Amino acid sequence: MNYIINAYAMQDIGLRTNQEDAFFPPFIDPCHYDETQRNWCYYDGTPHTDQRLFIVCDGMGGHDRGEVASHIVCKTMSNALLSNTTIEGAFSDEMIHHAVDEALDALLKAESPRDVRKMGTTMAMLKFHAEGATIAHIGDSRVYHFRPAAAGKPAKVLFVTKDHTMVNEMMERGEITAAQAKLSSRRHILSRSMMAQRGYRPEADIDHITDIQPGDIFMLCTDGVFEVMDDQELCDVVTDPNYSDVELTQRLLHECLHNRDNHTAYIVRVKDVLNVKGKTKPDSALPAGTVLKSQNYTYEVEKVLGQGAFGITYLVNTSIAMQGQLGTIRTGVKMAMKEFFMHKEMKREGGELIEISPDSKVKSYAERFRNEAEKLASLTHPNIVRVLEVFEANNTIYYTMEYLPGGSLNDYVNKRNGLPEREAIRCIRQIGSALLYIHTNKMLHLDVKPANIMRSDSTGTLKLIDFGLAKRYVDNGDPESSAHLGFGTTGYAPLEQVDRDNEVEFSPAIDVYALGGTYYKLLTAYAPNSAVDVLNNGLATMPLVKKNVSQKSIDAIKAAMQPMKAKRLANVQEFLDMLPRVDDDTIFYEKKARRIRKRWIAAVITLVVGLSAAYYLFFTERKNTPVEAAAFEKYLDLQMVEVEGGTFMMGSDSTTLAGADADEAPRHKVTLSTFYISRYEVTQRQWYAVMKKTKEGRSKNGDYPVCNVTLKEIRKFIERLNEETGRNYRLPTEAEWEYAARGGQQGTNEKSRRGETSGNGNDRAEPDSMAWHAANSGMHTAPVGSLHPNSLGIYDMLGNVWELCSDYYGAYPASHQTNPAGAASGTYHIIRGGSCTSPAAVCRPTYRQDTSLEAGSAPIGFRLVLPAGKEE
């Protein structure tokens, strides 16, 4: 494909005193803030059919050298990318990673030792090429793909990048919701950026767009633009057919007029898409039908499979000899062939490749390419890609290997949004076997990750590939050569590999860390956080918990991904030994039980009639007999606690509690009538007594709180409970819950009234004494009542499991409320109190969280309330 493009740039300084944004290509000069007249600067929109690359960077807010960082990244990345590709032709993820690395090196080189705060910037990039468009970003500068309204269809946002911010990571871990993220004071704190910091190598998120139509609009912008409008509002402005492109740019600037931040954007309209015949492969690749001969085989090129900055991979056809009962038979096979070709330093003349400059680094990189091929050729294992041969032709180096049409394990995992635990275990055992083999041969892979694992279509066998960073080592841990460790991939590389300036002992523990990270990705579909993040904040286990991963697997991952090498598992076998067996009845009980039930289905059917009749008689009589109802209630042992009515100040704000979230305000006066609330969270035993079934196969854990329940199931529980008891049990309102958590009228301690403590009504404010949270629970629920109660004698109001309230999630009113029931309608319900997987700071009386409670896959439970006068 080729494109006719109109590109427009806009930039304004906002209310800042300096311009921290930069962009490529530099169509316009930076404008300067003028108190009397705003300077709107934009490109006049002359079509640029030869422009394919656009970059926008936002120097990190508050850094006095942020503008230096943004300009360095724009310049370095554009030079690196344009020197490695043609207008329409070859473009790969590897090129982007290489350009990011060069930009990070340039930042580090420009760093001043006097700077306490390192230079930093975000980056958003758009590149059109023969196969479509490639988008990459780091930080919170965004790229949008809009499609204008047509044929009765409204304008829509087809694609938008995902910000790398702290609140987004907290959402992924289940710590906050989308509604809370929008109000959080931490929404501008970046979790990933390009910084001049040794050992810090962030990786760009890369996306590929192939559905591009005439009229489509791409927009790259800094956060100063989308901060004033949501995605659909931006789409409506940019695609408005009543304005010319230049007028749209002016209108967008006007919308940002009073923005506190700089705002910069590129608006790129695709005027036309041209399908150029013969442009389905990179210009520099060998054409289909090319024949190459080695000493042993003849290969015919069928097509290009992929290309990067250092090589091109082809699908080729050859024939090999096979021995059988009929003797030697030659048969045709498809293979993958990798060609060493540095796009930046080499060119093709006829069939041969020649160096562009005699001062280039071609020879040293060619040697690395040969070493990778020879390492692979020396390895024979069913889970390592098999190399047929290494040979020279066309003045360069080739090696041929088995063709694996099943794609990468990374793609397979992403498509399925993570794998079931047993399937993931089988995958990890295959790769673990390959690593044990290469470690026995004194070699480290140094870049284990799902993207470097390929699948066989026919058998599902996994093969470890890409030994470009692999190193051999001797018994004392020294490498056989003087080569340093490669950086590896963020999230999969341990600290000792990230900080490669230090002397590092080569040991299997480096690959163990990567294997643990690979298992994490397989189970959650999320790449693990960087080793630095794991060191500072611990491993983010919430995605594992939300996927119902067994504790044995979580413990194995944590042991494999210990930041400090001395505490990490020493070898792959130790990691594999920690994993659950796939036939372990205690872990995979429910699935196996279902298989067993199928075998005995006839016997079950025979019992159904009798059991149904008994159940009907038992419950029908109970519903209509007060004595039976009272006996049933006594058996449940709900233990309701009276909470005397009164008036209190509900909520928190920054003046009463440092770190209070925005949705906890405004503080407002609330008056409540007396009510009763259950002393404990509803337990597994109580759930079974009412519902006649357990949750999560935990019938033996009767004193644990019931959790992983849906809103529909909870409502059914309360409905049945009221039928059997004649009572009017219900969920607490949010106001009732907070009042009880603070200690009601007995919560006289000033910190308790403000919501700073656990609401126990005395000076004992240590969260460990009252709440099971992430730091003291081992990420598991505990039997109810295991810790101290609050001043009302209520247990586990904070921690253990989140507790559902009856209210819909909504903003607080400012006025005095009496017995409020929350918002009249909504999508999400309120949960309160935090859980065993929450940080201790979340386990406090005023913290709010919302949930749809549709999936039933989180540590959420509930307790009950009775109106006064119903408990006798």
JSON list of N, CA and C in Angstrom, two decimals, residues 292-321:
[
{"chain": "A", "resi": 292, "resn": "LEU", "atom": "N", "xyz": [19.23, -20.58, -3.88]},
{"chain": "A", "resi": 292, "resn": "LEU", "atom": "CA", "xyz": [20.53, -20.52, -3.21]},
{"chain": "A", "resi": 292, "resn": "LEU", "atom": "C", "xyz": [21.02, -21.95, -3.01]},
{"chain": "A", "resi": 293, "resn": "LYS", "atom": "N", "xyz": [22.33, -22.13, -3.21]},
{"chain": "A", "resi": 293, "resn": "LYS", "atom": "CA", "xyz": [22.91, -23.47, -3.07]},
{"chain": "A", "resi": 293, "resn": "LYS", "atom": "C", "xyz": [24.00, -23.44, -2.01]},
{"chain": "A", "resi": 294, "resn": "SER", "atom": "N", "xyz": [23.90, -24.37, -1.08]},
{"chain": "A", "resi": 294, "resn": "SER", "atom": "CA", "xyz": [24.99, -24.60, -0.13]},
{"chain": "A", "resi": 294, "resn": "SER", "atom": "C", "xyz": [25.74, -25.83, -0.58]},
{"chain": "A", "resi": 295, "resn": "GLN", "atom": "N", "xyz": [26.65, -26.28, 0.21]},
{"chain": "A", "resi": 295, "resn": "GLN", "atom": "CA", "xyz": [27.41, -27.46, -0.16]},
{"chain": "A", "resi": 295, "resn": "GLN", "atom": "C", "xyz": [26.53, -28.71, -0.15]},
{"chain": "A", "resi": 296, "resn": "ASN", "atom": "N", "xyz": [25.45, -28.68, 0.67]},
{"chain": "A", "resi": 296, "resn": "ASN", "atom": "CA", "xyz": [24.64, -29.89, 0.86]},
{"chain": "A", "resi": 296, "resn": "ASN", "atom": "C", "xyz": [23.23, -29.81, 0.28]},
{"chain": "A", "resi": 297, "resn": "TYR", "atom": "N", "xyz": [22.66, -28.58, 0.19]},
{"chain": "A", "resi": 297, "resn": "TYR", "atom": "CA", "xyz": [21.26, -28.46, -0.18]},
{"chain": "A", "resi": 297, "resn": "TYR", "atom": "C", "xyz": [21.05, -27.32, -1.17]},
{"chain": "A", "resi": 298, "resn": "THR", "atom": "N", "xyz": [19.88, -27.36, -1.81]},
{"chain": "A", "resi": 298, "resn": "THR", "atom": "CA", "xyz": [19.44, -26.28, -2.69]},
{"chain": "A", "resi": 298, "resn": "THR", "atom": "C", "xyz": [18.12, -25.73, -2.14]},
{"chain": "A", "resi": 299, "resn": "TYR", "atom": "N", "xyz": [18.04, -24.40, -2.04]},
{"chain": "A", "resi": 299, "resn": "TYR", "atom": "CA", "xyz": [16.87, -23.76, -1.46]},
{"chain": "A", "resi": 299, "resn": "TYR", "atom": "C", "xyz": [16.24, -22.81, -2.47]},
{"chain": "A", "resi": 300, "resn": "GLU", "atom": "N", "xyz": [14.89, -22.82, -2.53]},
{"chain": "A", "resi": 300, "resn": "GLU", "atom": "CA", "xyz": [14.17, -21.88, -3.37]},
{"chain": "A", "resi": 300, "resn": "GLU", "atom": "C", "xyz": [13.29, -21.00, -2.50]},
{"chain": "A", "resi": 301, "resn": "VAL", "atom": "N", "xyz": [13.47, -19.68, -2.61]},
{"chain": "A", "resi": 301, "resn": "VAL", "atom": "CA", "xyz": [12.71, -18.73, -1.79]},
{"chain": "A", "resi": 301, "resn": "VAL", "atom": "C", "xyz": [11.25, -18.72, -2.21]},
{"chain": "A", "resi": 302, "resn": "GLU", "atom": "N", "xyz": [10.34, -18.90, -1.22]},
{"chain": "A", "resi": 302, "resn": "GLU", "atom": "CA", "xyz": [8.91, -18.83, -1.50]},
{"chain": "A", "resi": 302, "resn": "GLU", "atom": "C", "xyz": [8.35, -17.46, -1.13]},
{"chain": "A", "resi": 303, "resn": "LYS", "atom": "N", "xyz": [8.70, -16.93, 0.06]},
{"chain": "A", "resi": 303, "resn": "LYS", "atom": "CA", "xyz": [8.23, -15.61, 0.46]},
{"chain": "A", "resi": 303, "resn": "LYS", "atom": "C", "xyz": [9.02, -15.13, 1.67]},
{"chain": "A", "resi": 304, "resn": "VAL", "atom": "N", "xyz": [8.85, -13.85, 2.01]},
{"chain": "A", "resi": 304, "resn": "VAL", "atom": "CA", "xyz": [9.45, -13.26, 3.20]},
{"chain": "A", "resi": 304, "resn": "VAL", "atom": "C", "xyz": [8.55, -13.52, 4.40]},
{"chain": "A", "resi": 305, "resn": "LEU", "atom": "N", "xyz": [9.12, -14.02, 5.50]},
{"chain": "A", "resi": 305, "resn": "LEU", "atom": "CA", "xyz": [8.37, -14.23, 6.73]},
{"chain": "A", "resi": 305, "resn": "LEU", "atom": "C", "xyz": [8.47, -13.04, 7.67]},
{"chain": "A", "resi": 306, "resn": "GLY", "atom": "N", "xyz": [9.58, -12.35, 7.65]},
{"chain": "A", "resi": 306, "resn": "GLY", "atom": "CA", "xyz": [9.79, -11.21, 8.53]},
{"chain": "A", "resi": 306, "resn": "GLY", "atom": "C", "xyz": [11.14, -10.59, 8.27]},
{"chain": "A", "resi": 307, "resn": "GLN", "atom": "N", "xyz": [11.32, -9.36, 8.77]},
{"chain": "A", "resi": 307, "resn": "GLN", "atom": "CA", "xyz": [12.58, -8.68, 8.59]},
{"chain": "A", "resi": 307, "resn": "GLN", "atom": "C", "xyz": [12.83, -7.74, 9.75]},
{"chain": "A", "resi": 308, "resn": "GLY", "atom": "N", "xyz": [14.10, -7.52, 10.04]},
{"chain": "A", "resi": 308, "resn": "GLY", "atom": "CA", "xyz": [14.49, -6.61, 11.10]},
{"chain": "A", "resi": 308, "resn": "GLY", "atom": "C", "xyz": [15.71, -5.83, 10.67]},
{"chain": "A", "resi": 309, "resn": "ALA", "atom": "N", "xyz": [16.28, -5.11, 11.64]},
{"chain": "A", "resi": 309, "resn": "ALA", "atom": "CA", "xyz": [17.42, -4.26, 11.33]},
{"chain": "A", "resi": 309, "resn": "ALA", "atom": "C", "xyz": [18.66, -5.09, 10.97]},
{"chain": "A", "resi": 310, "resn": "PHE", "atom": "N", "xyz": [18.69, -6.38, 11.36]},
{"chain": "A", "resi": 310, "resn": "PHE", "atom": "CA", "xyz": [19.91, -7.17, 11.18]},
{"chain": "A", "resi": 310, "resn": "PHE", "atom": "C", "xyz": [19.69, -8.42, 10.35]},
{"chain": "A", "resi": 311, "resn": "GLY", "atom": "N", "xyz": [18.51, -8.60, 9.79]},
{"chain": "A", "resi": 311, "resn": "GLY", "atom": "CA", "xyz": [18.32, -9.80, 9.00]},
{"chain": "A", "resi": 311, "resn": "GLY", "atom": "C", "xyz": [16.94, -9.92, 8.41]},
{"chain": "A", "resi": 312, "resn": "ILE", "atom": "N", "xyz": [16.81, -10.83, 7.46]},
{"chain": "A", "resi": 312, "resn": "ILE", "atom": "CA", "xyz": [15.54, -11.13, 6.81]},
{"chain": "A", "resi": 312, "resn": "ILE", "atom": "C", "xyz": [15.33, -12.64, 6.91]},
{"chain": "A", "resi": 313, "resn": "THR", "atom": "N", "xyz": [14.11, -13.04, 7.25]},
{"chain": "A", "resi": 313, "resn": "THR", "atom": "CA", "xyz": [13.77, -14.46, 7.35]},
{"chain": "A", "resi": 313, "resn": "THR", "atom": "C", "xyz": [12.82, -14.82, 6.23]},
{"chain": "A", "resi": 314, "resn": "TYR", "atom": "N", "xyz": [13.13, -15.91, 5.52]},
{"chain": "A", "resi": 314, "resn": "TYR", "atom": "CA", "xyz": [12.35, -16.35, 4.37]},
{"chain": "A", "resi": 314, "resn": "TYR", "atom": "C", "xyz": [11.75, -17.73, 4.64]},
{"chain": "A", "resi": 315, "resn": "LEU", "atom": "N", "xyz": [10.66, -18.01, 3.94]},
{"chain": "A", "resi": 315, "resn": "LEU", "atom": "CA", "xyz": [10.16, -19.38, 3.83]},
{"chain": "A", "resi": 315, "resn": "LEU", "atom": "C", "xyz": [10.75, -19.96, 2.56]},
{"chain": "A", "resi": 316, "resn": "VAL", "atom": "N", "xyz": [11.44, -21.09, 2.67]},
{"chain": "A", "resi": 316, "resn": "VAL", "atom": "CA", "xyz": [12.10, -21.68, 1.51]},
{"chain": "A", "resi": 316, "resn": "VAL", "atom": "C", "xyz": [11.69, -23.14, 1.36]},
{"chain": "A", "resi": 317, "resn": "ASN", "atom": "N", "xyz": [11.84, -23.64, 0.15]},
{"chain": "A", "resi": 317, "resn": "ASN", "atom": "CA", "xyz": [11.57, -25.04, -0.15]},
{"chain": "A", "resi": 317, "resn": "ASN", "atom": "C", "xyz": [12.88, -25.74, -0.47]},
{"chain": "A", "resi": 318, "resn": "THR", "atom": "N", "xyz": [13.03, -26.94, 0.06]},
{"chain": "A", "resi": 318, "resn": "THR", "atom": "CA", "xyz": [14.22, -27.74, -0.26]},
{"chain": "A", "resi": 318, "resn": "THR", "atom": "C", "xyz": [13.82, -29.20, -0.24]},
{"chain": "A", "resi": 319, "resn": "SER", "atom": "N", "xyz": [14.74, -30.07, -0.51]},
{"chain": "A", "resi": 319, "resn": "SER", "atom": "CA", "xyz": [14.48, -31.52, -0.44]},
{"chain": "A", "resi": 319, "resn": "SER", "atom": "C", "xyz": [15.56, -32.16, 0.41]},
{"chain": "A", "resi": 320, "resn": "ILE", "atom": "N", "xyz": [15.14, -33.13, 1.21]},
{"chain": "A", "resi": 320, "resn": "ILE", "atom": "CA", "xyz": [16.09, -33.83, 2.07]},
{"chain": "A", "resi": 320, "resn": "ILE", "atom": "C", "xyz": [15.94, -35.33, 1.85]},
{"chain": "A", "resi": 321, "resn": "ALA", "atom": "N", "xyz": [17.01, -36.05, 2.16]},
{"chain": "A", "resi": 321, "resn": "ALA", "atom": "CA", "xyz": [17.01, -37.51, 2.00]},
{"chain": "A", "resi": 321, "resn": "ALA", "atom": "C", "xyz": [16.49, -38.16, 3.27]}
]
